[in-house]
Amino acid sequence: MHNAAFTALGLDARYEARDVAPADLERVVNSLRGEAILGANVTVPYKLAVMPFVDELTPAATAMGAVNTIITKGAKLTGHNTDAAGFTRALQEAGVTLKNKRVVMLGAGGAARAVAYALLQAGSSLYIYNRSPEKAVALAKDFAAYGTINILTVELAAGELAAAVRDCDVLVNTTSVGMEHGGLDPNTSPLPQGVLPARGFVSDIIYRPAKTKLLREAEAAGLRVQNGLPMLVYQGAESFECWTRQAPDTDVMLAAARALL
Ligand code: NAP
């Protein structure tokens, strides 16, 4: 999608994927210095590991505790994070307002940290449910400065989780449950059978398959839904703008991403 956007803007630049071994990480990050490079994206499992190898962090990267974008300015590398901005823009595009809304977020992994930051910055009251409760507790502690986070513990009676989900305005899945990747079973949902919000909006940040089991069930129940493709495109567009100081055509990026997926 980045190459399609470079072409659309007539920019002489190229985006390449690199498979990096853990032992090579510092060397590869250092190789991003210099006039010929605009920067890089960083993905799982290196979003935390690259942090010591850049020269400075933006407030967003510091707050989320992860870097998904490196911006090169000559010899200097800045670590940034565009995941939260991408998520916020995706929900805005769907006409979802987050201020004072009750949001249940499923998951407490890397992506959940960006989504939690976006939701708290937007003024939502946040409820988190995660399979490993200690990760939800750690996330709530790390983000305490940005708002109040309520933890829906796994010890909850099934009825209590169902009630919290039923009463929310927005449900966001940030777990990898339902994703089509490797040996994962795409026909699974992060929620027990029959547990859905009574009204409102369901966002699943998974983009493969285009409709997870959760989204199919939510749609069948008459709820509005969004998959993870808009977030993917908009976090990419934010990175693109950091590197080039030009706004890419997000329709071009979306079409290119859709064609590949
Ligand atoms: P991660 O750090 O590995 O976190 C995975 C999360 O899923 C954790 O909360 C984990 O719970 C939970 N989980 C995994 N298997 C589970 C199971 N069988 N039952 C219940 N919970 C389970 O991964 P991530 O980087 O956050 O990515 C999560 C998903 O977000 C992926 O599908 C990824 O593709 C998607 N994503 C999308 C975008 C986008 O732009 N749309 C951006 C980033 C990520 P535990 O803590 O209990 O292990």
Coordinates of C-alpha atoms and ligand atoms in Angstrom, one line a residue:
M1 CA 0.0 0.0 0.0
H2 CA 2.9 2.3 0.6
N3 CA 4.4 1.7 -2.8
A4 CA 1.0 2.4 -4.4
A5 CA 0.9 5.7 -2.5
F6 CA 4.5 6.6 -3.5
T7 CA 3.5 6.0 -7.2
A8 CA 0.3 8.0 -6.9
L9 CA 2.3 11.0 -5.6
G10 CA 5.1 10.5 -8.1
L11 CA 7.7 10.0 -5.3
D12 CA 10.9 8.2 -6.1
A13 CA 10.8 6.0 -3.1
R14 CA 10.3 2.3 -2.4
Y15 CA 9.0 0.3 0.6
E16 CA 10.6 -3.1 1.2
A17 CA 9.9 -5.9 3.7
R18 CA 12.9 -7.1 5.7
D19 CA 13.0 -10.3 7.8
V20 CA 15.3 -9.5 10.7
A21 CA 16.9 -12.0 13.0
P22 CA 17.0 -10.9 16.7
A23 CA 20.8 -10.8 16.8
D24 CA 20.7 -8.4 13.8
L25 CA 18.2 -5.9 15.1
E26 CA 20.6 -3.2 16.4
R27 CA 22.6 -3.3 13.2
V28 CA 19.5 -3.1 11.0
V29 CA 18.1 -0.2 12.9
N30 CA 21.5 1.6 12.7
S31 CA 21.5 1.0 8.9
L32 CA 18.4 3.2 8.7
R33 CA 20.6 6.3 9.3
G34 CA 21.5 8.5 6.3
E35 CA 20.0 10.6 3.6
A36 CA 18.9 7.7 1.4
I37 CA 16.4 6.4 3.9
L38 CA 13.0 8.0 5.0
G39 CA 12.4 5.5 7.8
A40 CA 10.8 2.2 8.6
N41 CA 7.9 0.4 10.2
V42 CA 8.5 -2.1 12.9
T43 CA 6.1 -5.0 13.6
V44 CA 5.7 -7.9 15.9
P45 CA 7.9 -9.0 17.8
Y46 CA 10.2 -5.9 17.7
K47 CA 8.0 -3.0 18.7
L48 CA 9.6 -2.8 22.1
A49 CA 13.0 -4.2 21.3
V50 CA 13.9 -1.3 18.9
M51 CA 13.3 1.4 21.5
P52 CA 16.8 1.4 22.9
F53 CA 18.3 1.7 19.4
V54 CA 16.6 5.0 18.4
D55 CA 17.9 8.4 19.5
E56 CA 14.6 9.8 20.7
L57 CA 10.9 8.8 21.2
T58 CA 7.8 10.9 20.5
P59 CA 5.3 11.4 23.3
A60 CA 3.0 8.8 21.6
A61 CA 5.7 6.1 21.5
T62 CA 6.6 6.8 25.1
A63 CA 3.0 6.7 26.2
M64 CA 2.2 3.4 24.3
G65 CA 5.6 1.9 25.3
A66 CA 6.1 0.7 21.7
V67 CA 7.5 1.9 18.4
N68 CA 5.8 1.0 15.1
T69 CA 7.5 3.8 13.0
I70 CA 11.0 5.0 12.8
I71 CA 11.6 8.4 11.2
T72 CA 15.1 9.1 9.7
K73 CA 16.4 12.7 9.6
G74 CA 20.0 12.4 8.4
A75 CA 21.8 10.5 11.1
K76 CA 19.1 10.8 13.7
L77 CA 16.4 8.2 14.3
T78 CA 13.1 9.1 16.0
G79 CA 10.8 6.3 17.3
H80 CA 7.1 7.0 16.9
N81 CA 3.8 5.1 17.1
T82 CA 0.9 5.6 14.7
D83 CA -1.3 2.7 15.7
A84 CA -3.5 4.8 18.1
A85 CA -4.0 7.5 15.5
G86 CA -4.9 4.9 12.9
F87 CA -7.5 3.3 15.2
T88 CA -9.0 6.7 16.1
R89 CA -9.2 7.8 12.5
A90 CA -10.9 4.5 11.5
L91 CA -13.6 4.9 14.1
Q92 CA -14.1 8.6 13.1
E93 CA -14.6 7.4 9.6
A94 CA -17.3 5.0 10.8
G95 CA -19.0 8.0 12.5
V96 CA -18.3 6.6 16.0
T97 CA -17.7 9.1 18.8
L98 CA -15.8 7.9 21.8
K99 CA -16.2 10.7 24.4
N100 CA -17.9 9.5 27.5
K101 CA -18.7 6.2 25.8
R102 CA -18.6 2.9 27.6
V103 CA -16.1 0.7 25.7
V104 CA -15.3 -2.9 26.4
M105 CA -11.9 -3.9 25.0
L106 CA -11.0 -7.6 24.6
G107 CA -7.3 -8.3 24.9
A108 CA -4.2 -6.7 26.6
G109 CA -1.4 -7.5 24.1
G110 CA 0.7 -5.1 22.0
A111 CA -2.2 -3.8 19.8
A112 CA -4.4 -3.4 22.9
R113 CA -1.9 -0.8 24.3
A114 CA -2.4 1.4 21.3
V115 CA -6.1 1.0 21.3
A116 CA -6.4 1.7 25.0
Y117 CA -4.3 4.8 24.6
A118 CA -6.6 6.0 21.8
L119 CA -9.8 5.3 23.7
L120 CA -8.6 7.0 26.9
Q121 CA -7.3 10.0 25.0
A122 CA -10.7 10.3 23.3
G123 CA -12.5 10.3 26.7
S124 CA -14.0 6.8 26.8
S125 CA -14.5 4.8 29.9
L126 CA -12.7 1.6 29.4
Y127 CA -13.4 -2.0 30.5
I128 CA -10.8 -4.6 29.7
Y129 CA -11.3 -8.4 29.5
N130 CA -8.2 -10.5 28.8
R131 CA -7.5 -14.2 29.1
S132 CA -4.4 -13.5 31.2
P133 CA -5.7 -11.1 33.9
E134 CA -2.2 -10.0 35.0
K135 CA -1.6 -8.4 31.5
A136 CA -4.8 -6.5 31.8
V137 CA -3.8 -5.3 35.3
A138 CA -0.3 -4.2 34.0
L139 CA -1.9 -2.3 31.1
A140 CA -4.3 -0.6 33.5
K141 CA -1.4 0.4 35.7
D142 CA 0.7 1.8 32.8
F143 CA -2.2 3.8 31.4
A144 CA -3.6 5.1 34.8
A145 CA -2.5 8.6 34.0
Y146 CA -4.8 8.8 30.9
G147 CA -8.1 7.7 32.5
T148 CA -9.9 5.1 34.5
I149 CA -9.7 1.5 33.4
N150 CA -12.0 -1.2 34.8
I151 CA -10.9 -4.8 34.6
L152 CA -13.4 -7.5 33.9
T153 CA -11.5 -10.4 35.5
V154 CA -11.7 -13.9 34.1
E155 CA -13.1 -15.0 37.5
L156 CA -16.3 -13.1 36.7
A157 CA -19.4 -15.2 36.4
A158 CA -20.2 -15.6 32.7
G159 CA -23.4 -13.5 33.3
E160 CA -21.3 -10.6 34.5
L161 CA -19.1 -10.5 31.4
A162 CA -22.3 -10.8 29.3
A163 CA -23.8 -7.9 31.1
A164 CA -20.8 -5.7 30.7
V165 CA -20.7 -6.5 27.0
R166 CA -24.5 -6.1 26.6
D167 CA -24.4 -2.6 28.1
C168 CA -21.4 -1.2 26.3
D169 CA -21.6 1.4 23.5
V170 CA -18.5 0.1 21.6
L171 CA -16.9 -3.3 21.7
V172 CA -13.3 -3.7 20.4
N173 CA -11.5 -7.0 19.8
T174 CA -7.8 -6.6 20.0
T175 CA -7.0 -10.3 20.6
S176 CA -5.8 -12.5 17.8
V177 CA -8.8 -14.9 18.3
G178 CA -10.5 -15.3 14.9
M179 CA -7.5 -14.3 12.9
E180 CA -6.6 -16.4 9.8
H181 CA -2.8 -16.9 10.2
G182 CA -0.5 -19.9 10.5
G183 CA -2.3 -22.6 12.3
L184 CA -4.9 -20.3 14.0
D185 CA -8.6 -21.3 13.6
P186 CA -10.5 -18.4 12.0
N187 CA -13.8 -19.9 13.1
T188 CA -13.4 -18.9 16.7
S189 CA -14.7 -15.9 18.6
P190 CA -13.2 -14.1 21.7
L191 CA -16.6 -14.0 23.3
P192 CA -18.8 -16.9 24.6
Q193 CA -21.6 -17.9 22.3
G194 CA -24.5 -15.5 22.3
V195 CA -22.7 -12.7 24.2
L196 CA -22.9 -9.5 22.2
P197 CA -23.7 -5.8 22.9
A198 CA -27.4 -4.9 22.8
R199 CA -26.7 -1.9 20.6
G200 CA -23.9 0.2 19.2
F201 CA -20.7 -0.7 17.4
V202 CA -18.3 -3.6 17.1
S203 CA -14.7 -3.1 15.9
D204 CA -12.4 -6.1 15.3
I205 CA -8.9 -4.9 14.5
I206 CA -8.2 -8.2 12.7
Y207 CA -8.2 -7.7 8.9
R208 CA -7.8 -11.3 7.8
P209 CA -10.4 -12.7 7.3
A210 CA -12.3 -9.5 6.3
K211 CA -15.2 -10.7 8.6
T212 CA -14.2 -12.6 11.7
K213 CA -16.7 -14.8 13.4
L214 CA -17.3 -12.0 15.9
L215 CA -18.1 -9.5 13.2
R216 CA -20.4 -12.0 11.4
E217 CA -22.3 -12.7 14.6
A218 CA -22.5 -9.0 15.5
E219 CA -23.8 -8.1 12.0
A220 CA -26.4 -10.9 12.2
A221 CA -27.6 -9.3 15.4
G222 CA -28.1 -6.0 13.7
L223 CA -25.0 -4.2 15.0
R224 CA -22.7 -1.9 13.0
V225 CA -19.2 -3.4 12.5
Q226 CA -15.8 -2.5 11.2
N227 CA -12.8 -4.7 10.6
G228 CA -9.1 -3.8 11.1
L229 CA -8.4 -2.8 7.5
P230 CA -9.1 1.0 8.0
M231 CA -6.9 1.0 11.1
L232 CA -4.1 -0.7 9.1
V233 CA -4.4 1.8 6.3
Y234 CA -4.6 4.9 8.5
Q235 CA -1.7 3.9 10.7
G236 CA 0.2 3.4 7.5
A237 CA -0.9 6.8 6.2
E238 CA 0.3 8.5 9.4
S239 CA 3.7 6.8 9.0
F240 CA 3.8 7.8 5.4
E241 CA 3.2 11.5 6.3
C242 CA 5.9 11.4 9.0
W243 CA 8.4 10.2 6.4
T244 CA 7.5 12.3 3.4
R245 CA 5.6 15.3 4.9
Q246 CA 2.9 14.6 2.3
A247 CA -0.5 13.1 2.9
P248 CA -1.0 9.9 0.9
D249 CA -4.1 9.0 -1.0
T250 CA -5.7 6.6 1.5
D251 CA -8.2 5.2 -1.2
V252 CA -5.1 4.1 -3.2
M253 CA -3.6 2.5 -0.1
L254 CA -6.9 0.8 0.8
A255 CA -7.3 -0.6 -2.7
A256 CA -3.7 -1.9 -2.8
A257 CA -4.1 -3.5 0.7
R258 CA -7.4 -5.1 -0.3
A259 CA -6.0 -6.5 -3.5
L260 CA -3.2 -8.2 -1.6
L261 CA -5.4 -9.5 1.2
Ligands
NAP1 P1 -0.2 -10.0 21.0 O1 0.6 -8.9 21.6 O2 0.4 -11.3 20.8 O3 -1.5 -10.1 21.9 C1 -2.5 -11.1 21.6 C2 -3.7 -10.9 22.5 O4 -4.7 -12.0 22.1 C3 -3.5 -11.1 24.0 O5 -4.4 -10.3 24.7 C4 -3.8 -12.6 24.2 O6 -4.2 -12.9 25.5 C5 -5.0 -12.8 23.2 N1 -5.2 -14.2 22.9 C6 -4.4 -14.9 22.0 N2 -4.9 -16.1 21.9 C7 -6.0 -16.2 22.7 C8 -6.9 -17.2 23.0 N3 -6.8 -18.4 22.4 N4 -7.9 -16.9 23.8 C9 -8.1 -15.7 24.4 N5 -7.2 -14.7 24.1 C10 -6.2 -14.9 23.3 O7 -0.7 -9.6 19.5 P2 -1.0 -8.1 19.0 O8 0.2 -7.5 18.3 O9 -1.6 -7.3 20.1 O10 -2.1 -8.4 17.8 C11 -3.4 -8.8 18.2 C12 -4.3 -8.8 16.9 O11 -4.4 -7.5 16.4 C13 -3.7 -9.6 15.7 O12 -4.8 -10.3 15.1 C14 -3.2 -8.5 14.8 O13 -3.2 -8.9 13.4 C15 -4.1 -7.4 15.0 N6 -3.5 -6.1 14.7 C16 -4.2 -5.3 13.8 C17 -3.7 -4.0 13.6 C18 -4.4 -3.2 12.5 O14 -3.8 -2.2 12.1 N7 -5.6 -3.4 12.2 C19 -2.5 -3.5 14.2 C20 -1.9 -4.4 15.1 C21 -2.4 -5.7 15.4 P3 -3.1 -13.4 26.6 O15 -2.6 -12.1 27.2 O16 -3.9 -14.1 27.6 O17 -2.1 -14.2 25.9

